Coordinates of C-alpha atoms in Angstrom, one line a residue:
Chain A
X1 CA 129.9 147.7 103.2
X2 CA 128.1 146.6 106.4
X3 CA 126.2 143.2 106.5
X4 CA 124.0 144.6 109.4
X5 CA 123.2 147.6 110.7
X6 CA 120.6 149.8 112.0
X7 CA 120.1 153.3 111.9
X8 CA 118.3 156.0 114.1
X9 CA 116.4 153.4 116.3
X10 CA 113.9 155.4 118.5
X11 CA 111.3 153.4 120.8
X12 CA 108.8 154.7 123.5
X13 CA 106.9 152.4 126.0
X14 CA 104.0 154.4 127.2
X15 CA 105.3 157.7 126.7
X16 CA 109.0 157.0 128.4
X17 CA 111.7 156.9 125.8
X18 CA 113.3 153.4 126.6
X19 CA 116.5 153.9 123.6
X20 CA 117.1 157.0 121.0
X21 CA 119.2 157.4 118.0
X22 CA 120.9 154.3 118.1
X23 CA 122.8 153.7 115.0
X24 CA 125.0 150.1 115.0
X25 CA 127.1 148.6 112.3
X26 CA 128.2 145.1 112.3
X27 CA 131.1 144.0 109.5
X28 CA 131.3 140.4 107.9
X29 CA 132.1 138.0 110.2
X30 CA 132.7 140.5 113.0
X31 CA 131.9 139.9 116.7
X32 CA 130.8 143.3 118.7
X33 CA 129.7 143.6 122.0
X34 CA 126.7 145.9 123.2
X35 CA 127.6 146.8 127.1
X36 CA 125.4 148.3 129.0
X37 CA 124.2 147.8 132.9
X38 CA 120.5 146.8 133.6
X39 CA 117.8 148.9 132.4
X40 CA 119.4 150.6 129.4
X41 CA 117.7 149.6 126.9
X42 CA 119.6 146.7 125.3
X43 CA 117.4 144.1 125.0
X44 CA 114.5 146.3 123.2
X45 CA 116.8 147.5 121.1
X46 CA 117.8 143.3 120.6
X47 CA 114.2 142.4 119.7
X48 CA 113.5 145.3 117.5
X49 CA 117.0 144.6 115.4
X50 CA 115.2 140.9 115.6
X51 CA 112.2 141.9 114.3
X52 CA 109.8 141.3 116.5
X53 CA 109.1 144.7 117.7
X54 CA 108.8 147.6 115.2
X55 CA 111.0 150.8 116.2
X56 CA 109.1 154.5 116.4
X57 CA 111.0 155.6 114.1
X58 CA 114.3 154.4 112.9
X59 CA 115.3 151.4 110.0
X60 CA 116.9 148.0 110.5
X61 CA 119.1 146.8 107.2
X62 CA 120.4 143.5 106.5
X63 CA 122.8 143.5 103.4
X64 CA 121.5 147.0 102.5
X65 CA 117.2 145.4 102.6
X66 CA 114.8 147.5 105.0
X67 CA 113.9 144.4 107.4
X68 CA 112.7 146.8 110.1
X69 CA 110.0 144.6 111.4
X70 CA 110.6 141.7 109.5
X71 CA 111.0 138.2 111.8
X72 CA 112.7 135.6 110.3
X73 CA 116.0 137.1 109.3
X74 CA 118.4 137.0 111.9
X75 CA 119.0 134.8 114.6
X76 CA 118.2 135.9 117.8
X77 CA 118.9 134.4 120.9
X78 CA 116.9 135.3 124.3
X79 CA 118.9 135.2 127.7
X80 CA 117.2 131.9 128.6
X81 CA 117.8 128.9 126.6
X82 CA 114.1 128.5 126.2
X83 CA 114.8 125.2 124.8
X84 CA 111.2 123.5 124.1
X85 CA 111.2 120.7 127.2
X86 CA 108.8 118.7 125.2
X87 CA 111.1 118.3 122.2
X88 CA 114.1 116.4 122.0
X89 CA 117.5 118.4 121.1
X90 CA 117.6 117.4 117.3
X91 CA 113.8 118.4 116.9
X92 CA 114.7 121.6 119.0
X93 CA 117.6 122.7 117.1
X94 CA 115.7 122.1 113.4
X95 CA 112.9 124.2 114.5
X96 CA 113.5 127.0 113.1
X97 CA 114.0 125.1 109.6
X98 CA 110.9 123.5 110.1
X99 CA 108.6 127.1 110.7
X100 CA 110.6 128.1 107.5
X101 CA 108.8 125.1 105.6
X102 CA 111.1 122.4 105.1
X103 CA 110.5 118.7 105.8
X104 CA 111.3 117.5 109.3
X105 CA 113.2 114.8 107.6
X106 CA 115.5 117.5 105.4
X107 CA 115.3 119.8 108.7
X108 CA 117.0 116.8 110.7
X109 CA 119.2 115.6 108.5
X110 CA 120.6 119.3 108.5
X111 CA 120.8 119.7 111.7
X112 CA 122.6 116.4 112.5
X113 CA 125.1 117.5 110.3
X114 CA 126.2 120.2 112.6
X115 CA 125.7 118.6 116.1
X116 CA 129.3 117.9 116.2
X117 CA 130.4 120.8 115.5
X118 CA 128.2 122.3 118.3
X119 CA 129.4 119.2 120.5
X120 CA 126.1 117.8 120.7
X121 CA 126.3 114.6 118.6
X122 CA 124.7 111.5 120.7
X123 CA 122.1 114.0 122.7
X124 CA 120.3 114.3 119.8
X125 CA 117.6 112.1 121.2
X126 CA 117.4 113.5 124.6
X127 CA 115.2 116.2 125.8
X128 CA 116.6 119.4 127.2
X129 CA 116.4 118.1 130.9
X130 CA 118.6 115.6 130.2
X131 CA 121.7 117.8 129.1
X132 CA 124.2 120.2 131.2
X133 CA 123.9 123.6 131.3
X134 CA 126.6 123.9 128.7
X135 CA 124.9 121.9 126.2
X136 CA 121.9 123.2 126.7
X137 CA 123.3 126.4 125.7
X138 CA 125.0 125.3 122.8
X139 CA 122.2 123.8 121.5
X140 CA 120.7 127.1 121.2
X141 CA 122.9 128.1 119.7
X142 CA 122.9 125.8 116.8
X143 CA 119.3 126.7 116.8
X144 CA 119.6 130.4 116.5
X145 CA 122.5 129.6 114.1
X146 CA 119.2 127.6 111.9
X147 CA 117.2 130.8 112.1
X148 CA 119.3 133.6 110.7
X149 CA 121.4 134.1 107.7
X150 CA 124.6 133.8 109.9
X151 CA 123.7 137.3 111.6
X152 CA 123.4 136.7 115.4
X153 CA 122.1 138.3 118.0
X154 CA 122.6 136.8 121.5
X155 CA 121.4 138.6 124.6
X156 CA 123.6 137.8 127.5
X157 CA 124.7 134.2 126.3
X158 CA 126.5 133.1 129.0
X159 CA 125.7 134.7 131.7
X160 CA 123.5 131.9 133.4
X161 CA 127.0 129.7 133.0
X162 CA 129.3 128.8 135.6
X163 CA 133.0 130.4 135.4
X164 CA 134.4 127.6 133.7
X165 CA 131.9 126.3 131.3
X166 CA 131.6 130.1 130.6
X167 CA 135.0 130.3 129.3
X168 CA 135.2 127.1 127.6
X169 CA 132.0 128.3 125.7
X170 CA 133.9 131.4 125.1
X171 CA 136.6 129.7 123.5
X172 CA 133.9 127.4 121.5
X173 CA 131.9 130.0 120.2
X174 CA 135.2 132.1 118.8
X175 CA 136.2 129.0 117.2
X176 CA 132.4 128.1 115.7
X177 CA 132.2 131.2 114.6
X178 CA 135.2 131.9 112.7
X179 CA 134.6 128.3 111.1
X180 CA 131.4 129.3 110.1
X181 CA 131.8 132.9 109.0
X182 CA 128.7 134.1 111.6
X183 CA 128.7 137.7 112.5
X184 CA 127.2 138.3 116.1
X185 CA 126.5 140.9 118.2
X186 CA 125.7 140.1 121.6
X187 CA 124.7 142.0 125.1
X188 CA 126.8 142.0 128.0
X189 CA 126.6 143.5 131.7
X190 CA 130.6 141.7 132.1
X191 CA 133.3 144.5 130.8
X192 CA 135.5 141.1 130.8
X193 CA 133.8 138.8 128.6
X194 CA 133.0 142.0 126.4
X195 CA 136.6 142.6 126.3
X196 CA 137.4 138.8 125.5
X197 CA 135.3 138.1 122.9
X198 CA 134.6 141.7 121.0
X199 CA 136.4 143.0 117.8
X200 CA 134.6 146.5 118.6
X201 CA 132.5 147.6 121.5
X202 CA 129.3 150.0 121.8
X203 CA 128.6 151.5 125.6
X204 CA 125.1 151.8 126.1
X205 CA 124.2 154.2 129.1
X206 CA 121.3 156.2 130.1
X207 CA 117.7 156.3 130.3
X208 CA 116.6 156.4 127.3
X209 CA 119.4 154.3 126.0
X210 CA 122.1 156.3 123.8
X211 CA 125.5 154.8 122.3
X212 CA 127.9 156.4 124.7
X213 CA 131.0 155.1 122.7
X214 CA 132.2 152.8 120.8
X215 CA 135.6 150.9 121.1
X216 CA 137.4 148.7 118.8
X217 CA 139.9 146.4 120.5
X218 CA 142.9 145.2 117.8
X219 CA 144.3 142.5 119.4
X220 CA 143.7 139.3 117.2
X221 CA 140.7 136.5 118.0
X222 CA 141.2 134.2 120.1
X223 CA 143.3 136.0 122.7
X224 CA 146.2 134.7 124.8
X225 CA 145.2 133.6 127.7
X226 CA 147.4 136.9 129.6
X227 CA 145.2 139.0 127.6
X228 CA 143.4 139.5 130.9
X229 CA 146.2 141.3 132.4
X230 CA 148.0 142.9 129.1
X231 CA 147.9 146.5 128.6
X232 CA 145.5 146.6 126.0
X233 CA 143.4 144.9 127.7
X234 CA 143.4 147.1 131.2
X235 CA 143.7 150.8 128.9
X236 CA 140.5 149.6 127.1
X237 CA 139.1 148.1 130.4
X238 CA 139.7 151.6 131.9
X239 CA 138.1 153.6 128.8
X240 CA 134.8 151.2 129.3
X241 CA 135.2 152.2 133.1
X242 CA 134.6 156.0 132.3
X243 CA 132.3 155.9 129.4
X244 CA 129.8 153.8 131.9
X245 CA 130.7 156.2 134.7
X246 CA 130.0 159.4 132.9
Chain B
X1 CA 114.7 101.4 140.3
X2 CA 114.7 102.3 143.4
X3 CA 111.0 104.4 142.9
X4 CA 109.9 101.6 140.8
X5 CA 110.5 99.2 143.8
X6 CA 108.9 101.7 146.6
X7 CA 105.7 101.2 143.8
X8 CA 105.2 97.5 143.9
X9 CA 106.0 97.8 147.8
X10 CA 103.1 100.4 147.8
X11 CA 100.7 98.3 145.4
X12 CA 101.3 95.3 147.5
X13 CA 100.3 96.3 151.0
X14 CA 96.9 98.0 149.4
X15 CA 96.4 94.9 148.0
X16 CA 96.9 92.9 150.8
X17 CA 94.5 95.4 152.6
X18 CA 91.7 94.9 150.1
X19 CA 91.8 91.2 150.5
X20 CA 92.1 91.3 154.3
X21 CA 88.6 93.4 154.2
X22 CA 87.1 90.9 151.8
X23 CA 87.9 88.0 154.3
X24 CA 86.7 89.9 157.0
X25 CA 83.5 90.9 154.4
X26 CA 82.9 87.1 153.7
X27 CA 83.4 86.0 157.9
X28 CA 81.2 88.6 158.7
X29 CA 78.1 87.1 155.6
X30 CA 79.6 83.2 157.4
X31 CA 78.7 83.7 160.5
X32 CA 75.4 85.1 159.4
X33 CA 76.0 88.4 161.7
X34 CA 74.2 90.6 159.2
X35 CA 71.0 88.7 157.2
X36 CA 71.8 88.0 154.1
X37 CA 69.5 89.6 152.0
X38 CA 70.8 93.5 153.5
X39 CA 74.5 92.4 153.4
X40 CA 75.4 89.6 150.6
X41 CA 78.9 87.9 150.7
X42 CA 81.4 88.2 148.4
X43 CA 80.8 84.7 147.1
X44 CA 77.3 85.5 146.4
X45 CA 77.9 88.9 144.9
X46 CA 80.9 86.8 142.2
X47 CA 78.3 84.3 141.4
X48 CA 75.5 86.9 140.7
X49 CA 77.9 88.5 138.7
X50 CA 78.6 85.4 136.8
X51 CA 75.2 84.0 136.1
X52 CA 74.2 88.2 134.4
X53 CA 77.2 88.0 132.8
X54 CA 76.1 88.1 129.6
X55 CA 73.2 90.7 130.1
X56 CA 75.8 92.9 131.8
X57 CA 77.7 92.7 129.5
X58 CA 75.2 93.8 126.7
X59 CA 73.9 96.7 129.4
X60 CA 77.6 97.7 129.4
X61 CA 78.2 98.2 125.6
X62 CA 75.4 100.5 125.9
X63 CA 76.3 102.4 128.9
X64 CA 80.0 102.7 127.4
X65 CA 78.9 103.7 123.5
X66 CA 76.9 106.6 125.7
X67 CA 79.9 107.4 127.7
X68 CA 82.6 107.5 124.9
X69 CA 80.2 109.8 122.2
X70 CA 79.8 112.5 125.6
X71 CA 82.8 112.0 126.3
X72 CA 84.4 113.1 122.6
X73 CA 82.0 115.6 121.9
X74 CA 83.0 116.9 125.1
X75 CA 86.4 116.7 124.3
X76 CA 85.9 118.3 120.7
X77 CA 84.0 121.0 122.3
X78 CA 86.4 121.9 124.7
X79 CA 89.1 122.0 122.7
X80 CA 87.4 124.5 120.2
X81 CA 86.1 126.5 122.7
X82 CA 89.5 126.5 124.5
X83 CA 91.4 127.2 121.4
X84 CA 88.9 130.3 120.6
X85 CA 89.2 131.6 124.1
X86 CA 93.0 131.5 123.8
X87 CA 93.1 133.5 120.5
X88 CA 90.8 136.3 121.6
X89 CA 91.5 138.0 125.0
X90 CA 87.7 139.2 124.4
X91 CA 86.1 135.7 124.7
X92 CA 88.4 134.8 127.6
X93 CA 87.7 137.9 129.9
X94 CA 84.2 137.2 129.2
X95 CA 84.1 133.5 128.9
X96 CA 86.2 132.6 131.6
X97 CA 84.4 133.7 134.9
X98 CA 81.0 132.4 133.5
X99 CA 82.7 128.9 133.0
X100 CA 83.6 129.0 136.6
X101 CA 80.2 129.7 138.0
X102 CA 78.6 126.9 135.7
X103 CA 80.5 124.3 137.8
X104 CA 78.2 125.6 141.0
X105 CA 75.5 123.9 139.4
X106 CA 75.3 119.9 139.9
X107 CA 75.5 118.9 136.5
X108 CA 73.7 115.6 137.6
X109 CA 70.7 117.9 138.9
X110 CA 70.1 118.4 135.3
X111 CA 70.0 114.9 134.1
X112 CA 66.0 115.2 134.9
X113 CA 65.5 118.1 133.1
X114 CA 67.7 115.9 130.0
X115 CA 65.2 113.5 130.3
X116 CA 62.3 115.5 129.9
X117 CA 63.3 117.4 126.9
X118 CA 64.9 114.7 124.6
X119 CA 62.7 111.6 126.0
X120 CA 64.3 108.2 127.0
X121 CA 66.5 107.6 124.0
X122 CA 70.6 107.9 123.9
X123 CA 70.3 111.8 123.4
X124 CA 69.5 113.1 127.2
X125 CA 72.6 110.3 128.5
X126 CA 75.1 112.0 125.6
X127 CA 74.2 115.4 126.7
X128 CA 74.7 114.8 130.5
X129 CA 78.4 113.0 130.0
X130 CA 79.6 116.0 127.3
X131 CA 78.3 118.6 130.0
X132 CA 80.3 116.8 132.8
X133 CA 83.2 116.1 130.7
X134 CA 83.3 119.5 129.0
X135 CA 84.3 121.5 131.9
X136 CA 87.9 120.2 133.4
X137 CA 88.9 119.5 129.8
X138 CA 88.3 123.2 128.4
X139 CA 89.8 124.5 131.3
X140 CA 92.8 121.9 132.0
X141 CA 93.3 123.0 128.1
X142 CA 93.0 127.0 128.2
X143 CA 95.2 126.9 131.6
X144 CA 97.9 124.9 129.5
X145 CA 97.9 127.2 126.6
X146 CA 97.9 130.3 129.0
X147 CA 100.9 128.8 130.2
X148 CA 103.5 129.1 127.7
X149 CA 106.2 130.6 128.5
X150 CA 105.9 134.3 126.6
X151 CA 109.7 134.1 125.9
X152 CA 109.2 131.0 123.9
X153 CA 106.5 133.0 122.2
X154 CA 108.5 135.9 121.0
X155 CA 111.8 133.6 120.3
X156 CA 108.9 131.5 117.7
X157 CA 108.0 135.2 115.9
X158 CA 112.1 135.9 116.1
X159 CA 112.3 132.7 113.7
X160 CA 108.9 133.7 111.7
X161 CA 106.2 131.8 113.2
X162 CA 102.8 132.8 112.2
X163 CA 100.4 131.7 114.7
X164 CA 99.3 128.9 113.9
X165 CA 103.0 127.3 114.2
X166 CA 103.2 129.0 117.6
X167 CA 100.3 127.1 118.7
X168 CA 101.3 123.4 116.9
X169 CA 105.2 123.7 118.4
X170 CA 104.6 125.4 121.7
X171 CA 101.2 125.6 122.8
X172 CA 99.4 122.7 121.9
X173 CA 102.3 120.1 123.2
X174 CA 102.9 122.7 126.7
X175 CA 99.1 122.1 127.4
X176 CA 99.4 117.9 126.7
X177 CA 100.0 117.4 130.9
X178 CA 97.5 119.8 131.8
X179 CA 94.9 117.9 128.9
X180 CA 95.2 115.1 130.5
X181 CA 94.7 115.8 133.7
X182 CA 91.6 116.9 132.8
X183 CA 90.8 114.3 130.9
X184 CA 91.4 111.5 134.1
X185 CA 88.8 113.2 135.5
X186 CA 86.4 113.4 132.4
X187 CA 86.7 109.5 131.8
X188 CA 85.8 108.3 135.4
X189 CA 82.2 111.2 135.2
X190 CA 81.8 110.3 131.8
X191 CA 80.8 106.1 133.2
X192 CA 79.1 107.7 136.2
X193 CA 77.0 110.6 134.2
X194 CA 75.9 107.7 131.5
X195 CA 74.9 105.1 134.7
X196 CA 72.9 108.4 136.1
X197 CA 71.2 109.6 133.4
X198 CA 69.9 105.9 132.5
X199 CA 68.7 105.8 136.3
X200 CA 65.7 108.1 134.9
X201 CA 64.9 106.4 132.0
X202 CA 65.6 104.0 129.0
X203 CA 65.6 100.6 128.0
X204 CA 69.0 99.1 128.3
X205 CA 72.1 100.5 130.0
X206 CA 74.3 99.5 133.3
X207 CA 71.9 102.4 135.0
X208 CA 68.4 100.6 133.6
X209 CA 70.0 97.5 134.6
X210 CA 70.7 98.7 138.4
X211 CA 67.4 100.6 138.6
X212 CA 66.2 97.1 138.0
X213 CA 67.5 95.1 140.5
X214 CA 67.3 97.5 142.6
X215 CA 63.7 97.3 142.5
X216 CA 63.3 93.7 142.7
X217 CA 66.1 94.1 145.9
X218 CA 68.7 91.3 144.7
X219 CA 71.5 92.6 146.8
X220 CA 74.4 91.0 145.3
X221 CA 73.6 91.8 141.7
X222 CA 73.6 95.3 143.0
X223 CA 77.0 95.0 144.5
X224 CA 78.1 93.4 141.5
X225 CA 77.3 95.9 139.4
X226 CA 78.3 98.7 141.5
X227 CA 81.8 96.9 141.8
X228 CA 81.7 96.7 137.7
X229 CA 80.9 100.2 137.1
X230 CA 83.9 101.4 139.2
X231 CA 85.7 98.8 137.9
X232 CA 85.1 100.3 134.3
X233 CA 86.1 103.9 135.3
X234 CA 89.4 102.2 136.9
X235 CA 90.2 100.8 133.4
X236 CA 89.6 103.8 131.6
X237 CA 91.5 105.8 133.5
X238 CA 94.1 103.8 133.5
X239 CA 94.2 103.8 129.6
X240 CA 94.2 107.5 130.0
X241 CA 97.1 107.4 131.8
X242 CA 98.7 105.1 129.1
X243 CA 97.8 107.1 126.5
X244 CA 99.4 110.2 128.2
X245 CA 102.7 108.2 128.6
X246 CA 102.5 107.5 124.9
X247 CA 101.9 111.1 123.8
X248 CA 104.3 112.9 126.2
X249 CA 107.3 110.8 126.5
X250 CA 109.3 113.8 127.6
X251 CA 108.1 113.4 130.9
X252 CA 109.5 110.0 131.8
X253 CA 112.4 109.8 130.3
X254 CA 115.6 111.0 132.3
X255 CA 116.5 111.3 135.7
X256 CA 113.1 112.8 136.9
X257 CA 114.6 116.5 137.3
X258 CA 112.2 118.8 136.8
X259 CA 113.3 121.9 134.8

């Protein structure tokens, strides 16, 4: 049975059509990339699987509940960090613990726990400013990790990341999130990182958005590091090429 | 360290300034180039200051009491009003222009008016410091919650904020710099608007007290009171500026990048 999926999402802004009929599944403890180039769509379909934005028409299910507007349920990650600048990391990462009513001293306590994890212990003091862009990024993670029942959704994570801290993060999250049993699914404009980091693969294209295809790549997490140049990798590559062509 | 350094550097050579114009002040009083009773010296001017010490001082408790109840009803008032206008677009289309043209009137203008209405008592002074402190609080407020970021706002909902945890986490603490901003320049008219507002009437108050003298034309007590008054506005922004430190420690800490 799926842990997450929606079904039939239509949405209209003003009359235009933005996505129809999108229907997603994500599995326990999978990882699935939504690719798509600007424009498509993906990140109103992202905050209406959220629940911040209600669909037309169209449901949103987590573990077979109707949470089709519902906030609160998932974790949802924006493309910026949008770490608070006026909070210090620890306060910014129990946030989401603290809107859901627990004491800041229970919050924080929980959230220290896992700053090592994320590689954040002894920044837990500082304020956003004060950390690199990698941190910064995994710190919002662990945040967005704090707001859903470990069902994320990250739009464009790393993009904003240099090559290198990219991939390191890469390998980072793949580890986190096998560790932690989190099942994400996050947008992508990079058929590379999709193709690293995905178990399956949806193609957004068009205006309105439609999923184009879907592709499941069956090479085990984390890859080898000539996964980049392996068959698999360039057929699947090549299948992305054309569904985003078409 | 090194800004720190620049700071003191910069302190010092105004400081030197200010006593290289007093010596020039006092040589000028000496030599007796301007009669003393239109120019006193700075001697004169400390000693006046010294022998109404007390009296001042009583004159000041009064002026400040004025300046500190205008000045937190203004506050209070701004705040609500800002807080209302941010909820409902209605209010701040509406609000928002009129607020603007109000400052084209010279609040001190009105502090006549004040005195006719509500008589010589504390009321008329109150009123003139909230109306002169209202304005660059409300709007140093309503600017600093229109400011947030509307990511930050739909990230809050993602995690199920109602409103009113949107405004505690991200509004109110966005709009802290921009508070007190406003609120510098609400201290130093909230000492001036008491001082004017007792020029037209009352019985005790720094104003009263330089209405007096002025009268009776003792020079130096009016330069020392003038030199108190700013003197008091000086302190009090400089407590405001402590008590920003204090409530926004975000913005010291670090390596000064701005992000």
């Amino acid at each position: 049975m799926s842990l997450f999926r929606c079904e039939q999402v239509n949405k209209s802004y003003q009359g235009q059509p933005v996505i129809r009929d999108i229907t997603l599944t994500l599995a326990q403890g999978e990882l699935v990339g939504l690719l798509g180039a600007s424009g498509v769509g993906k990140t109103t379909l992202m905050s209406i699987l959220a629940g911040v934005d209600r669909p037309d028409s169209g449901r949103v299910l987590l573990k077979g509940e109707d949470i089709t507007g519902v906030a609160g349920r998932v974790g949802y990650m924006l493309q910026k960090d949008l770490l608070l600048p006026f909070k210090t990391t620890l306060d910014n990462v129990s946030l989401p613990l603290i809107l859901k009513g627990m004491k800041k001293s229970k919050a924080r306590e929980q959230a220290t726990e896992l700053m090592e994890r994320f590689g954040l212990s002894g920044s837990e003091n500082k304020y956003p400013h004060q950390l690199s862009g990698g941190m910064r990024q995994r710190a919002a993670l662990l945040r967005t990790h704090f707001s859903g029942n470990r069902v994320i959704l990250l739009d464009e994570p790393f993009s904003a990341l240099d090559a290198l801290t990219k991939s390191e993060l890469h390998r980072w999250y793949l580890d986190v999130s096998a560790q932690m049993g989190l099942t994400t699914l996050f947008i992508t404009h990079d058929m590379d990182e999709a193709l690293t980091l995905s178990d399956r693969i949806y193609v957004m294209t068009g205006i309105p958005g439609e999923i184009q295809t879907q592709l499941a790549i069956s090479a085990p997490r984390p890859r080898p590091a000539d996964f980049a140049v392996s068959q698999e990798f360039l057929q699947a590559k090549r299948q992305l090429l054309d569904a985003i062509g078409r | 360290m090194i800004k720190k350094f620049q700071n003191i550097k910069s302190k010092a050579s105004s400081l030197s300034l200010l006593l290289m114009l007093l010596a020039v002040w006092q040589l000028v009083c000496s030599l007796e180039l301007v009669p003393p009773f239109l120019l006193p010296s700075p001697v004169s001017v400390v000693r006046a200051f010294a022998a109404d010490f007390v009296p001042i001082m009583g004159h000041a408790v009064v002026s400040l009491t004025e300046a500190f109840a205008g000045l937190s009803l203004g506050v209070a008032g701004a705040f609500m009003l800002a807080v209302l206008m941010d909820r409902s677009n209605y209010l701040y289309r509406a609000l928002y222009p009129i607020m603007l043209i109000t400052q084209t009137v010279p609040t001190v203008a009105l502090a006549p008016l004040l005195v006719l209405w509500m008589g010589y008592g504390a009321a008329p002074k109150i009123v003139l410091v909230f109306l002169v402190c209202f304005f660059p609080v409300a709007v140093g407020l309503l600017d600093g919650f229109r400011e947030a970021d509307p990511d930050a706002i739909v990230l809050l909902r993602s995690m199920g904020a109602r409103e009113s945890q949107i405004f505690l986490h991200l509004k109110l603490p966005g709009a802290l710099p921009r508070l007190f901003s406003g609120l510098r320049i609400a201290v130093s008219y909230a000492i001036v608007g008491a001082v004017i507002a007792e020029w037209l009437g009352g019985s005790s108050g720094l104003g009263v007290y330089m209405t007096r003298v002025r009268k009776s034309y003792a020079f130096d007590k009016m330069f020392a009171i003038i030199f108190f008054v700013s003197g008091l506005s000086i302190l009090l922004m400089r407590l405001t500026a402590w008590l920003e430190k204090k409530m926004t420690p975000w913005a010291r800490q670090g390596d000064g990048k701005e992000s």
